[in-house]
Amino acid sequence: MIELPRRVPGAATAGPAPTTLLPLYVHPLEDPDAWDPEALAGTTVIVNVADGPGAGAPDESYAEATARLAAASVPMLGYVDVGHSARPIADILDDVERWSAYPVSGIFLDQCPTGAYGMGPVALAIRVARRAGLFAAVLNPGTPPEAVYRDLGVPICVYEGSWDDYQEWAGEGALPGDGHLIHSVPPWQLEHARRVMAWRGAGFGVVTDRWMTSPWQGLPSDSPRPLAVVPG
């Protein structure tokens, strides 16, 4: 079971080192080192075959790579594009169920809506995933959603964006324990950015020096050092 932080009422802003949640959207054949279980120790990996699990049979390369991670007890989440709840619900649920063919423990619901009107497909996807044995779920609206999403009882990524924007981000609506996904950090500022992330109360997430348009196409340049900051 994947254990990512949840909201803790009354928690202080600064806290322990965030748990690492790593979007790893590079093909195992393109960058085998990025899929090395030793390099990924201590992380939860988001697996994305083809903007989701893919439409056909399981990809053999991904099946082998995820099996190696599972054997090394590296937890994984399958990527599901919610499309801000504009994507057909049948397509969303098909993706959820197809992740059962891989050794993932749950789902990462990307491009989640933030308004209460779009919550239905998100809640349904979580229920269908649990019926399929995928009990962990993380939401990624990339910005704080309306408070009603907290009632789902799952971790939420409230920031996804660049380091420059993160430094200007007011954080309104975010809570201690939420997730922060930060890219485009200059390599010499990686450790500082992780400390800022912890100081701002992030419970999980990642900091990388990879840039747009593909910041999640591999590991940060200072890996396999621990991806999450150790306060001190």
mmCIF file of C-alpha atoms in Angstrom:
data_model
loop_
_atom_site.group_PDB
_atom_site.id
_atom_site.type_symbol
_atom_site.label_atom_id
_atom_site.label_comp_id
_atom_site.label_asym_id
_atom_site.label_seq_id
_atom_site.Cartn_x
_atom_site.Cartn_y
_atom_site.Cartn_z
ATOM 1 C CA MET A 1 0.000 0.000 0.000
ATOM 2 C CA ILE A 2 1.265 3.457 -0.888
ATOM 3 C CA GLU A 3 1.387 5.790 2.075
ATOM 4 C CA LEU A 4 1.411 9.436 1.055
ATOM 5 C CA PRO A 5 0.692 12.179 3.585
ATOM 6 C CA ARG A 6 -2.845 13.352 4.148
ATOM 7 C CA ARG A 7 -4.071 16.613 5.612
ATOM 8 C CA VAL A 8 -3.343 16.982 9.299
ATOM 9 C CA PRO A 9 -5.611 19.586 10.924
ATOM 10 C CA GLY A 10 -3.647 22.166 12.810
ATOM 11 C CA ALA A 11 -0.278 20.967 11.485
ATOM 12 C CA ALA A 12 2.557 23.461 11.431
ATOM 13 C CA THR A 13 3.652 24.947 8.124
ATOM 14 C CA ALA A 14 7.185 23.600 8.289
ATOM 15 C CA GLY A 15 7.483 19.855 8.691
ATOM 16 C CA PRO A 16 9.516 16.753 7.961
ATOM 17 C CA ALA A 17 10.985 15.938 4.589
ATOM 18 C CA PRO A 18 8.318 15.445 1.909
ATOM 19 C CA THR A 19 7.740 11.983 0.527
ATOM 20 C CA THR A 20 8.925 11.805 -3.083
ATOM 21 C CA LEU A 21 6.237 11.381 -5.739
ATOM 22 C CA LEU A 22 8.028 11.151 -9.085
ATOM 23 C CA PRO A 23 6.283 11.466 -12.463
ATOM 24 C CA LEU A 24 8.456 9.243 -14.668
ATOM 25 C CA TYR A 25 7.178 9.712 -18.197
ATOM 26 C CA VAL A 26 10.187 8.417 -20.099
ATOM 27 C CA HIS A 27 10.094 5.070 -21.915
ATOM 28 C CA PRO A 28 12.221 2.354 -20.249
ATOM 29 C CA LEU A 29 14.076 1.715 -23.512
ATOM 30 C CA GLU A 30 14.847 5.409 -23.980
ATOM 31 C CA ASP A 31 16.381 5.856 -20.523
ATOM 32 C CA PRO A 32 16.929 2.509 -18.755
ATOM 33 C CA ASP A 33 18.904 4.156 -15.943
ATOM 34 C CA ALA A 34 15.859 6.184 -14.939
ATOM 35 C CA TRP A 35 14.067 2.897 -14.247
ATOM 36 C CA ASP A 36 16.817 1.465 -12.072
ATOM 37 C CA PRO A 37 15.183 0.277 -8.819
ATOM 38 C CA GLU A 38 18.173 1.530 -6.824
ATOM 39 C CA ALA A 39 17.816 5.023 -8.269
ATOM 40 C CA LEU A 40 14.112 4.986 -7.379
ATOM 41 C CA ALA A 41 14.416 3.654 -3.842
ATOM 42 C CA GLY A 42 12.324 5.699 -1.454
ATOM 43 C CA THR A 43 10.066 7.134 -4.151
ATOM 44 C CA THR A 44 6.544 6.549 -5.385
ATOM 45 C CA VAL A 45 6.680 6.440 -9.191
ATOM 46 C CA ILE A 46 3.936 7.617 -11.537
ATOM 47 C CA VAL A 47 3.915 5.333 -14.587
ATOM 48 C CA ASN A 48 2.652 6.759 -17.889
ATOM 49 C CA VAL A 49 2.736 4.424 -20.880
ATOM 50 C CA ALA A 50 0.839 6.517 -23.455
ATOM 51 C CA ASP A 51 -1.018 9.328 -21.696
ATOM 52 C CA GLY A 52 -2.341 6.490 -19.561
ATOM 53 C CA PRO A 53 -1.964 2.693 -19.766
ATOM 54 C CA GLY A 54 -2.317 2.586 -23.552
ATOM 55 C CA ALA A 55 -5.233 1.256 -25.543
ATOM 56 C CA GLY A 56 -3.953 -2.210 -26.410
ATOM 57 C CA ALA A 57 -2.171 -5.040 -24.658
ATOM 58 C CA PRO A 58 0.342 -4.133 -21.950
ATOM 59 C CA ASP A 59 3.577 -2.681 -23.326
ATOM 60 C CA GLU A 60 6.244 -5.366 -22.851
ATOM 61 C CA SER A 61 8.975 -2.873 -21.935
ATOM 62 C CA TYR A 62 6.806 -1.230 -19.306
ATOM 63 C CA ALA A 63 5.644 -4.609 -18.021
ATOM 64 C CA GLU A 64 9.257 -5.666 -17.448
ATOM 65 C CA ALA A 65 10.302 -2.303 -15.944
ATOM 66 C CA THR A 66 7.370 -2.141 -13.546
ATOM 67 C CA ALA A 67 7.855 -5.782 -12.546
ATOM 68 C CA ARG A 68 11.451 -4.956 -11.546
ATOM 69 C CA LEU A 69 10.259 -2.001 -9.478
ATOM 70 C CA ALA A 70 7.553 -4.083 -7.836
ATOM 71 C CA ALA A 71 10.119 -6.769 -6.951
ATOM 72 C CA ALA A 72 12.201 -4.029 -5.300
ATOM 73 C CA SER A 73 9.127 -2.766 -3.377
ATOM 74 C CA VAL A 74 9.038 0.555 -5.236
ATOM 75 C CA PRO A 75 5.381 1.694 -5.142
ATOM 76 C CA MET A 76 3.770 2.889 -8.366
ATOM 77 C CA LEU A 77 0.688 4.778 -9.501
ATOM 78 C CA GLY A 78 -0.830 4.536 -12.979
ATOM 79 C CA TYR A 79 -1.386 7.800 -14.848
ATOM 80 C CA VAL A 80 -4.996 8.650 -15.752
ATOM 81 C CA ASP A 81 -5.901 11.841 -17.612
ATOM 82 C CA VAL A 82 -9.174 13.244 -16.281
ATOM 83 C CA GLY A 83 -9.129 16.083 -18.812
ATOM 84 C CA HIS A 84 -10.641 18.509 -16.286
ATOM 85 C CA SER A 85 -13.726 16.234 -16.340
ATOM 86 C CA ALA A 86 -14.332 17.106 -20.006
ATOM 87 C CA ARG A 87 -12.965 13.747 -21.132
ATOM 88 C CA PRO A 88 -15.641 11.047 -21.628
ATOM 89 C CA ILE A 89 -16.159 9.187 -18.358
ATOM 90 C CA ALA A 90 -16.099 5.821 -20.152
ATOM 91 C CA ASP A 91 -12.557 6.556 -21.405
ATOM 92 C CA ILE A 92 -11.413 7.561 -17.931
ATOM 93 C CA LEU A 93 -12.793 4.381 -16.385
ATOM 94 C CA ASP A 94 -11.332 2.216 -19.156
ATOM 95 C CA ASP A 95 -7.902 3.631 -18.354
ATOM 96 C CA VAL A 96 -8.412 2.964 -14.654
ATOM 97 C CA GLU A 97 -9.297 -0.673 -15.253
ATOM 98 C CA ARG A 98 -6.465 -1.250 -17.761
ATOM 99 C CA TRP A 99 -3.934 -0.313 -15.093
ATOM 100 C CA SER A 100 -4.864 -3.572 -13.381
ATOM 101 C CA ALA A 101 -2.616 -5.306 -15.946
ATOM 102 C CA TYR A 102 0.440 -3.627 -14.402
ATOM 103 C CA PRO A 103 1.788 -4.039 -10.843
ATOM 104 C CA VAL A 104 0.692 -0.569 -9.741
ATOM 105 C CA SER A 105 -0.963 0.032 -6.398
ATOM 106 C CA GLY A 106 -3.208 2.901 -7.413
ATOM 107 C CA ILE A 107 -3.860 5.756 -9.803
ATOM 108 C CA PHE A 108 -2.634 9.306 -10.366
ATOM 109 C CA LEU A 109 -5.562 11.390 -11.630
ATOM 110 C CA ASP A 110 -4.017 14.188 -13.659
ATOM 111 C CA GLN A 111 -5.707 17.355 -14.913
ATOM 112 C CA CYS A 112 -8.361 17.110 -12.245
ATOM 113 C CA PRO A 113 -10.936 19.884 -12.144
ATOM 114 C CA THR A 114 -10.972 22.330 -9.258
ATOM 115 C CA GLY A 115 -14.664 23.212 -9.171
ATOM 116 C CA ALA A 116 -17.322 21.187 -7.386
ATOM 117 C CA TYR A 117 -19.249 20.728 -10.648
ATOM 118 C CA GLY A 118 -16.492 18.488 -12.031
ATOM 119 C CA MET A 119 -16.029 16.287 -8.989
ATOM 120 C CA GLY A 120 -18.316 13.439 -10.086
ATOM 121 C CA PRO A 121 -15.955 11.737 -12.566
ATOM 122 C CA VAL A 122 -13.087 12.019 -10.095
ATOM 123 C CA ALA A 123 -15.043 10.374 -7.290
ATOM 124 C CA LEU A 124 -16.278 7.637 -9.644
ATOM 125 C CA ALA A 125 -12.752 6.921 -10.911
ATOM 126 C CA ILE A 126 -11.545 6.464 -7.326
ATOM 127 C CA ARG A 127 -14.388 4.023 -6.575
ATOM 128 C CA VAL A 128 -13.788 2.008 -9.756
ATOM 129 C CA ALA A 129 -10.056 1.877 -9.026
ATOM 130 C CA ARG A 130 -10.657 0.499 -5.554
ATOM 131 C CA ARG A 131 -12.988 -2.176 -6.926
ATOM 132 C CA ALA A 132 -10.144 -3.138 -9.286
ATOM 133 C CA GLY A 133 -7.734 -3.481 -6.371
ATOM 134 C CA LEU A 134 -6.023 -0.123 -6.971
ATOM 135 C CA PHE A 135 -6.531 1.328 -3.528
ATOM 136 C CA ALA A 136 -4.212 4.350 -3.603
ATOM 137 C CA ALA A 137 -5.212 7.539 -5.413
ATOM 138 C CA VAL A 138 -3.625 10.956 -5.822
ATOM 139 C CA LEU A 139 -5.372 13.923 -7.421
ATOM 140 C CA ASN A 140 -3.470 16.490 -9.471
ATOM 141 C CA PRO A 141 -5.397 19.634 -10.274
ATOM 142 C CA GLY A 142 -2.038 21.430 -10.134
ATOM 143 C CA THR A 143 -3.627 24.188 -8.076
ATOM 144 C CA PRO A 144 -5.741 24.161 -4.894
ATOM 145 C CA PRO A 145 -9.250 22.852 -5.638
ATOM 146 C CA GLU A 146 -12.471 23.747 -3.881
ATOM 147 C CA ALA A 147 -12.670 22.452 -0.321
ATOM 148 C CA VAL A 148 -15.210 19.744 -1.234
ATOM 149 C CA TYR A 149 -12.386 17.696 -2.826
ATOM 150 C CA ARG A 150 -10.932 17.218 0.652
ATOM 151 C CA ASP A 151 -13.950 15.050 1.453
ATOM 152 C CA LEU A 152 -12.607 12.387 -0.929
ATOM 153 C CA GLY A 153 -9.906 11.650 1.646
ATOM 154 C CA VAL A 154 -7.046 11.288 -0.837
ATOM 155 C CA PRO A 155 -3.802 13.250 -1.273
ATOM 156 C CA ILE A 156 -3.931 16.268 -3.587
ATOM 157 C CA CYS A 157 -1.166 17.928 -5.596
ATOM 158 C CA VAL A 158 -1.938 21.626 -5.261
ATOM 159 C CA TYR A 159 1.014 22.908 -7.267
ATOM 160 C CA GLU A 160 2.557 21.803 -10.553
ATOM 161 C CA GLY A 161 4.748 24.315 -12.301
ATOM 162 C CA SER A 162 8.080 26.038 -12.606
ATOM 163 C CA TRP A 163 10.435 27.065 -9.831
ATOM 164 C CA ASP A 164 10.095 30.726 -10.829
ATOM 165 C CA ASP A 165 6.314 30.577 -10.489
ATOM 166 C CA TYR A 166 6.581 28.570 -7.273
ATOM 167 C CA GLN A 167 8.562 31.342 -5.622
ATOM 168 C CA GLU A 168 5.747 33.775 -6.475
ATOM 169 C CA TRP A 169 2.913 31.353 -5.609
ATOM 170 C CA ALA A 170 0.784 32.599 -2.711
ATOM 171 C CA GLY A 171 -0.360 29.088 -1.787
ATOM 172 C CA GLU A 172 -3.919 30.187 -1.015
ATOM 173 C CA GLY A 173 -6.099 27.116 -0.511
ATOM 174 C CA ALA A 174 -3.167 24.756 0.028
ATOM 175 C CA LEU A 175 -2.884 22.782 3.255
ATOM 176 C CA PRO A 176 0.028 21.181 5.092
ATOM 177 C CA GLY A 177 0.620 17.728 3.641
ATOM 178 C CA ASP A 178 -0.438 18.600 0.085
ATOM 179 C CA GLY A 179 1.752 17.740 -2.904
ATOM 180 C CA HIS A 180 4.015 20.117 -4.828
ATOM 181 C CA LEU A 181 5.532 19.196 -8.234
ATOM 182 C CA ILE A 182 8.240 21.700 -9.149
ATOM 183 C CA HIS A 183 10.259 21.742 -12.360
ATOM 184 C CA SER A 184 12.728 24.040 -14.157
ATOM 185 C CA VAL A 185 14.957 24.509 -11.114
ATOM 186 C CA PRO A 186 18.569 25.512 -11.869
ATOM 187 C CA PRO A 187 20.765 22.536 -10.912
ATOM 188 C CA TRP A 188 22.661 24.532 -8.298
ATOM 189 C CA GLN A 189 19.360 25.402 -6.563
ATOM 190 C CA LEU A 190 17.897 21.894 -6.303
ATOM 191 C CA GLU A 191 18.694 21.395 -2.629
ATOM 192 C CA HIS A 192 17.512 24.904 -1.768
ATOM 193 C CA ALA A 193 14.256 24.327 -3.665
ATOM 194 C CA ARG A 194 13.639 21.116 -1.726
ATOM 195 C CA ARG A 195 14.122 22.953 1.537
ATOM 196 C CA VAL A 196 11.683 25.653 0.443
ATOM 197 C CA MET A 197 9.206 22.916 -0.503
ATOM 198 C CA ALA A 198 9.486 21.411 2.975
ATOM 199 C CA TRP A 199 9.266 24.833 4.631
ATOM 200 C CA ARG A 200 6.040 25.530 2.731
ATOM 201 C CA GLY A 201 4.462 22.423 4.254
ATOM 202 C CA ALA A 202 4.507 20.055 1.284
ATOM 203 C CA GLY A 203 3.882 16.479 2.374
ATOM 204 C CA PHE A 204 4.979 14.934 -0.909
ATOM 205 C CA GLY A 205 6.130 15.831 -4.391
ATOM 206 C CA VAL A 206 9.364 16.338 -6.282
ATOM 207 C CA VAL A 207 11.845 18.993 -7.381
ATOM 208 C CA THR A 208 13.634 18.618 -10.720
ATOM 209 C CA ASP A 209 15.981 20.643 -12.884
ATOM 210 C CA ARG A 210 14.361 19.307 -16.056
ATOM 211 C CA TRP A 211 12.603 21.998 -18.074
ATOM 212 C CA MET A 212 9.509 22.386 -20.196
ATOM 213 C CA THR A 213 8.237 21.028 -22.438
ATOM 214 C CA SER A 214 9.030 17.652 -20.892
ATOM 215 C CA PRO A 215 10.101 18.104 -17.261
ATOM 216 C CA TRP A 216 9.079 14.577 -16.255
ATOM 217 C CA GLN A 217 11.081 12.735 -18.930
ATOM 218 C CA GLY A 218 13.657 11.414 -16.484
ATOM 219 C CA LEU A 219 15.321 11.940 -13.122
ATOM 220 C CA PRO A 220 16.730 15.154 -11.660
ATOM 221 C CA SER A 221 20.408 15.595 -12.486
ATOM 222 C CA ASP A 222 21.520 14.943 -8.894
ATOM 223 C CA SER A 223 19.890 11.504 -8.702
ATOM 224 C CA PRO A 224 20.401 8.855 -7.360
ATOM 225 C CA ARG A 225 20.850 11.101 -4.342
ATOM 226 C CA PRO A 226 17.672 11.180 -2.240
ATOM 227 C CA LEU A 227 15.029 13.081 -4.182
ATOM 228 C CA ALA A 228 13.343 14.479 -1.080
ATOM 229 C CA VAL A 229 15.098 17.022 1.086
ATOM 230 C CA VAL A 230 16.271 16.079 4.561
ATOM 231 C CA PRO A 231 15.714 19.121 6.786
ATOM 232 C CA GLY A 232 18.564 20.297 8.896
#
